[in-house]
N, CA and C atoms as an extended XYZ file, in Angstrom:
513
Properties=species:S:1:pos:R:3:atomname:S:1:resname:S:1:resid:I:1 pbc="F F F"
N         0.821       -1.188        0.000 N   UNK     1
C         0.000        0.000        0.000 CA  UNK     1
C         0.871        1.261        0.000 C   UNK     1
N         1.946        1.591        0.908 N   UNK     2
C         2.817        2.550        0.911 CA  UNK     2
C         3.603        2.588       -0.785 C   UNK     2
N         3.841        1.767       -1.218 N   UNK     3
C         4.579        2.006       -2.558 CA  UNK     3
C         3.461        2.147       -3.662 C   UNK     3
N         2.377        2.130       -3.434 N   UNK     4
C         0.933        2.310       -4.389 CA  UNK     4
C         1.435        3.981       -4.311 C   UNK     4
N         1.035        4.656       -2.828 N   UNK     5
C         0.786        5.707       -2.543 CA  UNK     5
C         1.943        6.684       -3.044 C   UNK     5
N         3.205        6.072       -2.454 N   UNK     6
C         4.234        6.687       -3.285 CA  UNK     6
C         4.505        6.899       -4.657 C   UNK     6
N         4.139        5.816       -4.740 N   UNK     7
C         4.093        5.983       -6.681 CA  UNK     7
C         3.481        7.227       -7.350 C   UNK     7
N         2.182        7.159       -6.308 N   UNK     8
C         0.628        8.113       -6.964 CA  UNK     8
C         1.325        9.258       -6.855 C   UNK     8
N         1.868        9.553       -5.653 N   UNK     9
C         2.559       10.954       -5.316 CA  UNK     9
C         3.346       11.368       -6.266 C   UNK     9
N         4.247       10.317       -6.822 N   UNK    10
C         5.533       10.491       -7.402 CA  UNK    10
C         4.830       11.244       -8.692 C   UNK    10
N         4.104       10.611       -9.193 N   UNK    11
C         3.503       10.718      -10.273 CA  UNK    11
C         2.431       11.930      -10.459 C   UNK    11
N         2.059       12.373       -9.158 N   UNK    12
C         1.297       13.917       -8.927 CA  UNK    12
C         2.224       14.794       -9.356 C   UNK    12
N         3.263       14.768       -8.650 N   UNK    13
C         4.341       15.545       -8.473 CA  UNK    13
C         4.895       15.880       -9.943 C   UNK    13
N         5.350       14.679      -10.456 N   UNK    14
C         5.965       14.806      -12.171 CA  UNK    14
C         5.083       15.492      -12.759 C   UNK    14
N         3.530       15.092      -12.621 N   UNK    15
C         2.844       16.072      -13.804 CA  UNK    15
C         2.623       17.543      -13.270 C   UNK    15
N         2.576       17.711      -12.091 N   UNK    16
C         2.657       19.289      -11.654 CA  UNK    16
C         3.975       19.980      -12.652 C   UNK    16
N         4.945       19.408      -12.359 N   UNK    17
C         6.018       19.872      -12.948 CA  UNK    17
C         6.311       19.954      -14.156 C   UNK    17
N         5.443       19.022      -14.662 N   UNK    18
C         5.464       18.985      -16.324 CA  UNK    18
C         4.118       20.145      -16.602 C   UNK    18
N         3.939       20.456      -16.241 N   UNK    19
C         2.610       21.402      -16.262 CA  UNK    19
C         2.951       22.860      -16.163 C   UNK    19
N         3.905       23.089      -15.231 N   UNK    20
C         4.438       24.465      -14.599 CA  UNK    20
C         5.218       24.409      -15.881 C   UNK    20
N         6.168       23.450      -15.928 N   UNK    21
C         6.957       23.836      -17.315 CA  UNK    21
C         6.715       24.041      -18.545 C   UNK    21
N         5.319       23.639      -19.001 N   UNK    22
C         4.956       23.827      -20.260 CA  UNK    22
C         4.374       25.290      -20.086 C   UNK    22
N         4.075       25.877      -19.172 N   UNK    23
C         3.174       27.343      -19.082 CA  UNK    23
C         4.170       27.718      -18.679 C   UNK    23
N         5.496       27.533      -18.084 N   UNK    24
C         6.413       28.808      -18.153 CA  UNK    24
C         7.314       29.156      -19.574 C   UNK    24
N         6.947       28.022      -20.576 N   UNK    25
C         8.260       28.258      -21.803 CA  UNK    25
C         6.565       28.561      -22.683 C   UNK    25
N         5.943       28.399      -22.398 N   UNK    26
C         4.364       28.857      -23.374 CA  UNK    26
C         4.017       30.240      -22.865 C   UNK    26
N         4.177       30.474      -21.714 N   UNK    27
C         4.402       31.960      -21.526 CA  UNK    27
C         5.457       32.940      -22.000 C   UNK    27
N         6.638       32.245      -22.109 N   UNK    28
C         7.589       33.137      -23.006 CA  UNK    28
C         7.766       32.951      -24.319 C   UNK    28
N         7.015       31.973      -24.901 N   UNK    29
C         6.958       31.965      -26.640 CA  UNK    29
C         5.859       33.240      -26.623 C   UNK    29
N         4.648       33.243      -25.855 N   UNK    30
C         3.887       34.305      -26.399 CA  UNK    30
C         4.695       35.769      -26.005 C   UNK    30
N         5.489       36.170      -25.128 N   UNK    31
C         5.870       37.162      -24.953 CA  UNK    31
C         6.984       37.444      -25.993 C   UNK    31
N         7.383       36.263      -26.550 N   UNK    32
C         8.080       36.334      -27.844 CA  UNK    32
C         7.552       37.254      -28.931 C   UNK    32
N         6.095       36.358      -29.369 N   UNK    33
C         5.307       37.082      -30.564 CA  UNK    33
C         4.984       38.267      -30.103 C   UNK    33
N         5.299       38.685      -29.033 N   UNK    34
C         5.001       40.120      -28.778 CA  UNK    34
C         6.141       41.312      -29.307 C   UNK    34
N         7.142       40.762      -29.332 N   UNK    35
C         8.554       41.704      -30.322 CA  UNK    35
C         8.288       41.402      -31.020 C   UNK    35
N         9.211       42.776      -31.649 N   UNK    36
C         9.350       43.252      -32.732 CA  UNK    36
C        10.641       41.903      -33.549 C   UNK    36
N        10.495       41.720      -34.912 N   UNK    37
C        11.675       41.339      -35.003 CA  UNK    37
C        13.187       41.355      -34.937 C   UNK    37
N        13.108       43.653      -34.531 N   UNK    38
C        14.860       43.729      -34.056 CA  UNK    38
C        14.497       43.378      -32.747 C   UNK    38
N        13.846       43.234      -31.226 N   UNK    39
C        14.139       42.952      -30.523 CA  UNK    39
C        14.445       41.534      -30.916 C   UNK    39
N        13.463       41.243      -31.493 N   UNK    40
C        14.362       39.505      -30.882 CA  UNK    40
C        15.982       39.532      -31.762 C   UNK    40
N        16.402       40.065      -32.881 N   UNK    41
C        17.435       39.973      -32.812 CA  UNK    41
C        18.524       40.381      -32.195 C   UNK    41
N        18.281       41.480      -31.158 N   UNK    42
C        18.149       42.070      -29.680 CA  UNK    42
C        19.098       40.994      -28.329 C   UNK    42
N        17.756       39.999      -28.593 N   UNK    43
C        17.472       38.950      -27.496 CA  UNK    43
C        18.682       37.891      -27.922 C   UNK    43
N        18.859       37.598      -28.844 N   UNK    44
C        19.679       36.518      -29.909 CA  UNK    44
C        21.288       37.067      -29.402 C   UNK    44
N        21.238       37.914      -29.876 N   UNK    45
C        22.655       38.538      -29.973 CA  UNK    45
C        23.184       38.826      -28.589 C   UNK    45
N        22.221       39.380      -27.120 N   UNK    46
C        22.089       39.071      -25.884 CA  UNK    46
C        22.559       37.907      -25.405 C   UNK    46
N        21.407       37.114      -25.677 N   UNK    47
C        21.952       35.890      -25.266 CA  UNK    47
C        23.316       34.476      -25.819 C   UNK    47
N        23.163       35.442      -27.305 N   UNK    48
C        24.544       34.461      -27.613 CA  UNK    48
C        26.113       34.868      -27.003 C   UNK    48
N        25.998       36.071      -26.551 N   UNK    49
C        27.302       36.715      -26.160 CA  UNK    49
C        27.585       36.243      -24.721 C   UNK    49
N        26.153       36.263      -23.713 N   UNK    50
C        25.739       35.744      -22.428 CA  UNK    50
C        26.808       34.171      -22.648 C   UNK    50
N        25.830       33.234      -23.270 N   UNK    51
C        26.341       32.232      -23.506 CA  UNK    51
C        27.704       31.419      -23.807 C   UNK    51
N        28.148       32.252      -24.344 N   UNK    52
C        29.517       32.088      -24.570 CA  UNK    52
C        30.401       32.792      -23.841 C   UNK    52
N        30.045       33.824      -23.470 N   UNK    53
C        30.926       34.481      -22.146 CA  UNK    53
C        30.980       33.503      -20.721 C   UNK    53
N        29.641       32.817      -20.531 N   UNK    54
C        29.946       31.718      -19.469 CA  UNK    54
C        30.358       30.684      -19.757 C   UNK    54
N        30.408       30.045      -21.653 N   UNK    55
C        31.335       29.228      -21.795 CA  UNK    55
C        32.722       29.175      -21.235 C   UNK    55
N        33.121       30.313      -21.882 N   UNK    56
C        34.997       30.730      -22.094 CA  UNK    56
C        34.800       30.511      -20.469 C   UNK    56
N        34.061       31.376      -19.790 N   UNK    57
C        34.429       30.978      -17.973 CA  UNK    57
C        34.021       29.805      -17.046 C   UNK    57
N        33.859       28.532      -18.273 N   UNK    58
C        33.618       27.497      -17.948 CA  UNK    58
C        32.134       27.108      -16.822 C   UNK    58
N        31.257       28.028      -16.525 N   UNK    59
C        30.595       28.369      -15.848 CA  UNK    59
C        29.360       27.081      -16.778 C   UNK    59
N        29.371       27.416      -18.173 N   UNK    60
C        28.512       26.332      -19.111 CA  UNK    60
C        29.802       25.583      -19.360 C   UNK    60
N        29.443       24.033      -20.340 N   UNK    61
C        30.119       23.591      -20.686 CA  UNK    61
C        30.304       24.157      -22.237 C   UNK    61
N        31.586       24.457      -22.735 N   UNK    62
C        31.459       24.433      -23.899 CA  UNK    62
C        30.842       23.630      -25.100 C   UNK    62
N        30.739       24.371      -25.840 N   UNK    63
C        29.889       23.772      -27.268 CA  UNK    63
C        28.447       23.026      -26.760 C   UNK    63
N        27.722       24.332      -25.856 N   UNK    64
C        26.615       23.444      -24.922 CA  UNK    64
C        25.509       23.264      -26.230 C   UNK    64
N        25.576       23.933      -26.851 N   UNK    65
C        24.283       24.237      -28.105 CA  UNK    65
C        24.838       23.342      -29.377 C   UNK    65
N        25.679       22.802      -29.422 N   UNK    66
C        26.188       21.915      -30.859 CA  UNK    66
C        26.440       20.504      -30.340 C   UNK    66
N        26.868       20.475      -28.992 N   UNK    67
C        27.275       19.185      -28.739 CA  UNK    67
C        26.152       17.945      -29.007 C   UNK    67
N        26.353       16.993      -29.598 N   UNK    68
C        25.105       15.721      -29.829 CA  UNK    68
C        25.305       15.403      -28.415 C   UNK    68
N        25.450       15.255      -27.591 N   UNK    69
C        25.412       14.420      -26.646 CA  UNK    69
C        24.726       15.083      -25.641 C   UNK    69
N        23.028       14.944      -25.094 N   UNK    70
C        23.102       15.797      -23.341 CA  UNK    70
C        23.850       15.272      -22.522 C   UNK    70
N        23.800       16.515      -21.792 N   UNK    71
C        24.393       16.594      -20.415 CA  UNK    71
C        23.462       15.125      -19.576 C   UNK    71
N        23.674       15.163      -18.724 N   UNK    72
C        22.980       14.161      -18.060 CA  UNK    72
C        21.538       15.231      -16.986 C   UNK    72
N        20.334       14.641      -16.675 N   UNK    73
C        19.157       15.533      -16.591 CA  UNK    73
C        19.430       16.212      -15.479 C   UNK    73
N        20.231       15.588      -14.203 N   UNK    74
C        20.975       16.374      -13.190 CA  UNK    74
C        21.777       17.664      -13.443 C   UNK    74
N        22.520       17.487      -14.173 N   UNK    75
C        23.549       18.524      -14.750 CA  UNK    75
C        22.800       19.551      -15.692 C   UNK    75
N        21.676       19.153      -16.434 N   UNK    76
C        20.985       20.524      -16.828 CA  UNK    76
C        19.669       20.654      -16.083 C   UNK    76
N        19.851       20.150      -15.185 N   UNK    77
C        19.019       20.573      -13.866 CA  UNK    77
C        19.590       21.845      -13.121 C   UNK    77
N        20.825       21.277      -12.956 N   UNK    78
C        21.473       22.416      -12.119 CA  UNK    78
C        21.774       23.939      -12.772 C   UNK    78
N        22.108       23.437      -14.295 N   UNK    79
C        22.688       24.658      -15.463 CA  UNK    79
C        21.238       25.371      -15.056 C   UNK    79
N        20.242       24.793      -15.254 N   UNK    80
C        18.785       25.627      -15.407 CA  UNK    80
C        18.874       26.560      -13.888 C   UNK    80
N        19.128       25.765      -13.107 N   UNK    81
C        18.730       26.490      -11.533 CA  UNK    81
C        19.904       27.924      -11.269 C   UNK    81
N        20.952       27.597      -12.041 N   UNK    82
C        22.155       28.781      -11.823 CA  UNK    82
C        21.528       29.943      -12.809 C   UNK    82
N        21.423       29.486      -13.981 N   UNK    83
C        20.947       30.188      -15.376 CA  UNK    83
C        19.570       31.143      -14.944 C   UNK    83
N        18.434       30.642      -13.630 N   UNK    84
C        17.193       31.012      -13.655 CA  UNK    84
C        17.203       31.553      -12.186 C   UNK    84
N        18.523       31.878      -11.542 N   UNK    85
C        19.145       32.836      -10.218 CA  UNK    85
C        20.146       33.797      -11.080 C   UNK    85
N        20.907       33.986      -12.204 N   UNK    86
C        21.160       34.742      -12.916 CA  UNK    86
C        19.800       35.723      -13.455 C   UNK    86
N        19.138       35.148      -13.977 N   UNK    87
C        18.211       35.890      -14.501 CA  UNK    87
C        17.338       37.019      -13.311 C   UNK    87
N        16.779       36.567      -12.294 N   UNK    88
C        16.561       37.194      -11.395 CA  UNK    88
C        17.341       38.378      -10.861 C   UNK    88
N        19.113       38.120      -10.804 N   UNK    89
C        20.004       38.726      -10.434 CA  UNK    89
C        19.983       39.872      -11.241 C   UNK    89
N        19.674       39.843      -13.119 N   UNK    90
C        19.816       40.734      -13.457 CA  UNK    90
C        18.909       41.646      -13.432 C   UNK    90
N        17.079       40.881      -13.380 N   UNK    91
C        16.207       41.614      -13.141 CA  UNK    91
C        16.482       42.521      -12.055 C   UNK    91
N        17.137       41.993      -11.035 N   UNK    92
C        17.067       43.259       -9.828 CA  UNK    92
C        17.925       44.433      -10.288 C   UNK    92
N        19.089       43.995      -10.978 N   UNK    93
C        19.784       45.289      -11.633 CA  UNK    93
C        19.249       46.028      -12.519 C   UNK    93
N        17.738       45.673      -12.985 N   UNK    94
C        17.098       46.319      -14.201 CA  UNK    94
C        18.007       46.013      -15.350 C   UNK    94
N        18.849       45.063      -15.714 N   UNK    95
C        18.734       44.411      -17.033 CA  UNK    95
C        17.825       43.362      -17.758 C   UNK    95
N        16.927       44.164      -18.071 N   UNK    96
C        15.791       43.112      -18.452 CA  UNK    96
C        16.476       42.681      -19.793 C   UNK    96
N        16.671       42.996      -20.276 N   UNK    97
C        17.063       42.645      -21.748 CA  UNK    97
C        18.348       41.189      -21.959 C   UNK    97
N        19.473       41.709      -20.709 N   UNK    98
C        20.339       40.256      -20.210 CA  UNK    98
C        19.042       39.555      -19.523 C   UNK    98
N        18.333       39.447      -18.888 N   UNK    99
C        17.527       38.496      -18.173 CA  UNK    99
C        16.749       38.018      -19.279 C   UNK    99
N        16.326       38.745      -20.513 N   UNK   100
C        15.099       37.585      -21.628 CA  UNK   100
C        15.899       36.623      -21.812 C   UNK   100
N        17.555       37.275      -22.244 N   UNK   101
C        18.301       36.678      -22.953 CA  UNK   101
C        18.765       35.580      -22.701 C   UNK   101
N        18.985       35.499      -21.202 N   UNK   102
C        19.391       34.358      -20.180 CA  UNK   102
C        18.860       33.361      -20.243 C   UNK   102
N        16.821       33.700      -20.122 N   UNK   103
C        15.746       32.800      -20.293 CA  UNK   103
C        16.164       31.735      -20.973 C   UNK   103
N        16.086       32.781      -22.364 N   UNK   104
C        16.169       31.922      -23.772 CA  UNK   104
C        17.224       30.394      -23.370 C   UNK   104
N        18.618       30.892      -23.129 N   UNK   105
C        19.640       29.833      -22.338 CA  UNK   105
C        18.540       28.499      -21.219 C   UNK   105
N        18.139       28.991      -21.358 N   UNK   106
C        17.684       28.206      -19.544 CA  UNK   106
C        16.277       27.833      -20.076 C   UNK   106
N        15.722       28.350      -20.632 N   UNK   107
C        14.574       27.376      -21.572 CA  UNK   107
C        14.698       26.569      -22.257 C   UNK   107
N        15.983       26.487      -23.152 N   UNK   108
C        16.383       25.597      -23.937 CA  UNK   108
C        17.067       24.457      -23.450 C   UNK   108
N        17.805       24.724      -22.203 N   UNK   109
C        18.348       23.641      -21.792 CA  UNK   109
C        16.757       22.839      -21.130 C   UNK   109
N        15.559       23.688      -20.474 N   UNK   110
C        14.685       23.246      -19.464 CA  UNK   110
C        13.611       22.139      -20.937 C   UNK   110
N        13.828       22.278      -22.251 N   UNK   111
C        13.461       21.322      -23.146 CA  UNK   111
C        13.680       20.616      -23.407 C   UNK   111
N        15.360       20.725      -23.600 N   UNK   112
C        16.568       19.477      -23.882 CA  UNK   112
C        15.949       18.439      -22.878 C   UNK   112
N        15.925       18.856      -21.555 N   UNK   113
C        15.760       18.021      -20.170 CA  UNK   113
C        14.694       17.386      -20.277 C   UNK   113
N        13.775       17.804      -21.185 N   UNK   114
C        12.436       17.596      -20.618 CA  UNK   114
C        11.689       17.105      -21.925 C   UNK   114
N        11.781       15.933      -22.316 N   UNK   115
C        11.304       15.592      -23.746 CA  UNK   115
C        10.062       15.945      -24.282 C   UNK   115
N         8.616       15.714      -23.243 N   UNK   116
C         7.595       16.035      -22.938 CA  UNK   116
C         7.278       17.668      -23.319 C   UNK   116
N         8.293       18.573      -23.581 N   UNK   117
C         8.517       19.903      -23.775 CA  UNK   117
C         9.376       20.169      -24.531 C   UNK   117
N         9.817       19.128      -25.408 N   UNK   118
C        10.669       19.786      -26.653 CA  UNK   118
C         9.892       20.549      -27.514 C   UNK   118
N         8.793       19.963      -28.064 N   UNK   119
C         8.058       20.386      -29.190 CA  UNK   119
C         8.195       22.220      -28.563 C   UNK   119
N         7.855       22.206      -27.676 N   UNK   120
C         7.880       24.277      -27.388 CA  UNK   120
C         9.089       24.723      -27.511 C   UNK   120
N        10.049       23.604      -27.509 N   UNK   121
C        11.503       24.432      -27.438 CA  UNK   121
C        11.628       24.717      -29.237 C   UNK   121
N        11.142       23.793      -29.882 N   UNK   122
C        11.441       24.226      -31.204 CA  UNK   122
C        10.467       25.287      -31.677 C   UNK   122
N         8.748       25.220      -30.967 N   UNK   123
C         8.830       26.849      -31.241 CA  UNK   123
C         9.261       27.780      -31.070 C   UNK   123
N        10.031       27.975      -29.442 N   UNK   124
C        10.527       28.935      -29.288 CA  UNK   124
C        11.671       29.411      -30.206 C   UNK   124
N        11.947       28.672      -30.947 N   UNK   125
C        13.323       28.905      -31.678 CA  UNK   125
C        12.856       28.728      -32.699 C   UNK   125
N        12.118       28.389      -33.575 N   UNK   126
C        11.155       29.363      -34.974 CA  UNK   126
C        10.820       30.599      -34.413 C   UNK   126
N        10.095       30.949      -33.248 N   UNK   127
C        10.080       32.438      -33.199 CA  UNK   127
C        11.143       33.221      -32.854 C   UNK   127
N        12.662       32.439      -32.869 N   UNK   128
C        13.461       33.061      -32.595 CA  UNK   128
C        14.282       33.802      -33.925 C   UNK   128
N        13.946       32.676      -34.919 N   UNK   129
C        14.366       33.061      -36.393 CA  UNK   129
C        13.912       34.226      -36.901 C   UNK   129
N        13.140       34.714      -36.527 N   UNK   130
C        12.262       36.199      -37.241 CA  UNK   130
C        13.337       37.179      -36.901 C   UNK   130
N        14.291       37.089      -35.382 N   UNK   131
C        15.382       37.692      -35.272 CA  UNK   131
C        16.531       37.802      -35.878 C   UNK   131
N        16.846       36.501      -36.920 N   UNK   132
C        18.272       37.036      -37.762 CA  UNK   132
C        18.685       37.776      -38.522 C   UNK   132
N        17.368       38.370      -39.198 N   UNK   133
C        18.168       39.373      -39.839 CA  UNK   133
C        18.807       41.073      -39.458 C   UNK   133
N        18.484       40.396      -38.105 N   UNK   134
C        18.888       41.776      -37.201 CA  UNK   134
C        20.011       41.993      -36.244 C   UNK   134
N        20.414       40.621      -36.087 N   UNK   135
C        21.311       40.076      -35.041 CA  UNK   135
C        22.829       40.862      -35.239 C   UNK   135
N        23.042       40.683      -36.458 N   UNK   136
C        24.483       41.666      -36.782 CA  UNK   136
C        24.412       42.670      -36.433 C   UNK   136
N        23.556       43.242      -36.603 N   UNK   137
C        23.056       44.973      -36.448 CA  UNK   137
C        23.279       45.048      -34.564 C   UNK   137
N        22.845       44.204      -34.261 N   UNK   138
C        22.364       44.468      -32.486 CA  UNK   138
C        23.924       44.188      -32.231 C   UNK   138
N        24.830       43.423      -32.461 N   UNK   139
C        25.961       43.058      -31.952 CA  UNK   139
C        26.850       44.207      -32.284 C   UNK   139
N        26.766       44.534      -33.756 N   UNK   140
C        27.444       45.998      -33.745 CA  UNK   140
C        27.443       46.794      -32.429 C   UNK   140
N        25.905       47.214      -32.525 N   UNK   141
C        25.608       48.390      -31.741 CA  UNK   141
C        26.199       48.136      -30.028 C   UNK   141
N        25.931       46.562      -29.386 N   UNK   142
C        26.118       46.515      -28.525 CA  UNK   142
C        27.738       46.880      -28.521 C   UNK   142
N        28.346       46.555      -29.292 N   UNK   143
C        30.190       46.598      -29.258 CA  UNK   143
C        30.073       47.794      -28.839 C   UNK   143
N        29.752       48.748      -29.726 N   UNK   144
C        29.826       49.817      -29.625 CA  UNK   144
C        29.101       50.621      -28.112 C   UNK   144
N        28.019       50.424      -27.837 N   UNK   145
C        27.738       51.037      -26.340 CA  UNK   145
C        29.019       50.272      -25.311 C   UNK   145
N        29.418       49.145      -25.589 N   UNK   146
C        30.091       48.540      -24.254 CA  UNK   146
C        31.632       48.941      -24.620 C   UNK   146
N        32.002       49.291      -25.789 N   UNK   147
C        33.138       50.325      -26.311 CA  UNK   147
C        34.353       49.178      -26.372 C   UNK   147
N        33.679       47.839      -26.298 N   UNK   148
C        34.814       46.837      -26.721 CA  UNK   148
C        34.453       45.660      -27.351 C   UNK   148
N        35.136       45.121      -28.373 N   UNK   149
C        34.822       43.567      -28.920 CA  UNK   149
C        33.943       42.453      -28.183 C   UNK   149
N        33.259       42.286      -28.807 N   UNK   150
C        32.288       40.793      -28.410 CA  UNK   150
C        33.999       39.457      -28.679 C   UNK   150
N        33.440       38.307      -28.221 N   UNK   151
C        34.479       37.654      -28.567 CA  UNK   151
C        33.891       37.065      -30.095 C   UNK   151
N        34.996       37.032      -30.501 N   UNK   152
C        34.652       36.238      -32.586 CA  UNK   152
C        33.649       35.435      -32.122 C   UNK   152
N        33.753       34.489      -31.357 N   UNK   153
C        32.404       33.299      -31.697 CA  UNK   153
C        31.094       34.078      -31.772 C   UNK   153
N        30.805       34.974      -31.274 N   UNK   154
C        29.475       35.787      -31.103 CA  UNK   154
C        29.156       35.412      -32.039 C   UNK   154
N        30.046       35.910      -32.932 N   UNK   155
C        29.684       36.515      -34.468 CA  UNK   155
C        29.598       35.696      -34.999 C   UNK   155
N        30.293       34.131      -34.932 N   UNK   156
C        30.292       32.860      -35.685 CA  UNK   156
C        28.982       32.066      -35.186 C   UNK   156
N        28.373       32.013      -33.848 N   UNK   157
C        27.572       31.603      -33.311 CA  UNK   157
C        26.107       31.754      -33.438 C   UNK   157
N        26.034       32.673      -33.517 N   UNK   158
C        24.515       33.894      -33.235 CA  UNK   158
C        23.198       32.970      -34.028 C   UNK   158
N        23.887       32.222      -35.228 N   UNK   159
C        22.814       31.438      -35.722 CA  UNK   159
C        22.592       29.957      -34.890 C   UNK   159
N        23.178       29.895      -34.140 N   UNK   160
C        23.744       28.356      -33.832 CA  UNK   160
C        21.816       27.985      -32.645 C   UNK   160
N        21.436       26.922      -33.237 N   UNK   161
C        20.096       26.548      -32.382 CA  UNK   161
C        20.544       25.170      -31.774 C   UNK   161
N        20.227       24.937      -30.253 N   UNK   162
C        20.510       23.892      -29.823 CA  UNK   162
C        20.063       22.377      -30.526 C   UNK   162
N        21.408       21.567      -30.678 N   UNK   163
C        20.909       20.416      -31.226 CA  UNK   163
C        19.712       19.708      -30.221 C   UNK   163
N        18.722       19.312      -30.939 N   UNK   164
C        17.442       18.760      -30.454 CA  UNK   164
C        16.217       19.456      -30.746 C   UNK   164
N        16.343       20.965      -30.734 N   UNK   165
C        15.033       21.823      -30.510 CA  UNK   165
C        15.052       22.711      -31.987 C   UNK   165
N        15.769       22.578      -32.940 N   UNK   166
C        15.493       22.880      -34.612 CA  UNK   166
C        14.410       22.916      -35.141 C   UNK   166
N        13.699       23.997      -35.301 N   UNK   167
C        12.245       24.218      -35.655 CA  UNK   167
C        11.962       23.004      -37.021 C   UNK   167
N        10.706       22.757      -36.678 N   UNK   168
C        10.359       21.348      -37.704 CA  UNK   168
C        10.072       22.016      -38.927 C   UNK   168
N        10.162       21.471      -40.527 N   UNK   169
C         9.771       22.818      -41.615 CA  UNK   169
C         8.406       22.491      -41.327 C   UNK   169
N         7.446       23.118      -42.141 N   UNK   170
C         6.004       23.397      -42.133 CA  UNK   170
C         5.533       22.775      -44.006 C   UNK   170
N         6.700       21.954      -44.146 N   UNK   171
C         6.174       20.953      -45.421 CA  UNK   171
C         4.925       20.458      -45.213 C   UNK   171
C-alpha cells in the first residue's frame, strides 16, 4: 500500500512539474510574438554573447548548443537552476534585456531536459528566427555602447540553435 501511494505521489508531483513547465516556456513563446523582429534579434545577440561568455568561464560547458550528446538531466538541472538565479540577479539590476536573454539559455536547456517539452523548445526557436536578420546589427551596436569587442564566436555563433530543438519545416 505505501509504494501504491508513493508511486501516486511520485507521479502527482511529475505532472505538476510537467505542467508548470509547459506554461512557463508557453508563456515566453507568447511574450516572444510580442517583439518586434529587431528585438528579438536584440534577445539573440544578448543571449549568444551571455552564452559564450559563461562558456569561455567554464561556468557552461562548452559547445553546450552543438554538442550531440546531453548533459545528463541532473547537470541541466542544475545549469537551469544557476541560469534562472542569474536571470533574477539581473532583473534586480534592471537588465531586463540580459535576463530575456538568459531565459532563452535556460529554456532551452529546461526542453533538452524535458522531452515532454521539446516540441515548445522548437517553437521557441522558430520564433526566434524572425530575429536574424537583425542580429548583426544588435551586436554591432552593442560593441559599440560597451566600447569593446564581443568575442569572434558571437559573431560565428549567433545562428547556432541547440541540437534537439530545430524548428520542424512546415512541409
Amino acid at each position: 500500500m505505501f509504494k501504491t501511494l508513493k508511486s501516486g505521489l511520485a507521479n502527482h508531483f511529475k505532472g505538476r512539474a510537467m505542467n508548470s513547465s509547459r506554461k512557463a516556456v508557453q508563456d515566453y513563446i507568447i511574450g516572444l510574438r510580442q517583439m518586434t523582429d529587431q528585438d528579438l534579434g536584440v534577445i539573440l545577440a544578448v543571449s549568444t554573447v551571455i552564452r559564450i561568455n559563461m562558456e569561455n568561464q567554464e561556468y557552461l560547458p562548452k559547445g553546450l548548443y552543438s554538442d550531440q550528446s546531453l548533459l545528463s538531466t541532473t547537470e541541466l538541472g542544475r545549469y537551469q537552476m544557476d541560469l534562472n538565479k542569474l536571470v533574477r540577479d539581473f532583473n534586480k539590476m534592471k537588465q531586463h534585456t540580459d535576463a530575456v536573454g538568459t531565459l532563452l539559455i535556460s529554456y532551452s536547456l529546461r526542453c533538452l531536459n524535458v522531452p515532454e517539452v521539446r516540441d515548445l523548445g522548437r517553437e521557441m526557436w522558430a520564433e526566434m528566427q524572425r530575429g536574424y536578420p537583425h542580429v548583426k546589427d544588435a551586436l554591432k551596436q552593442g560593441e559599440e555602447e560597451k566600447g569593446e569587442s564581443f568575442p569572434e564566436r558571437a559573431w560565428q555563433e549567433w545562428q547556432q540553435i541547440p541540437v534537439g530543438l530545430e524548428p520542424l519545416d512546415d512541409d
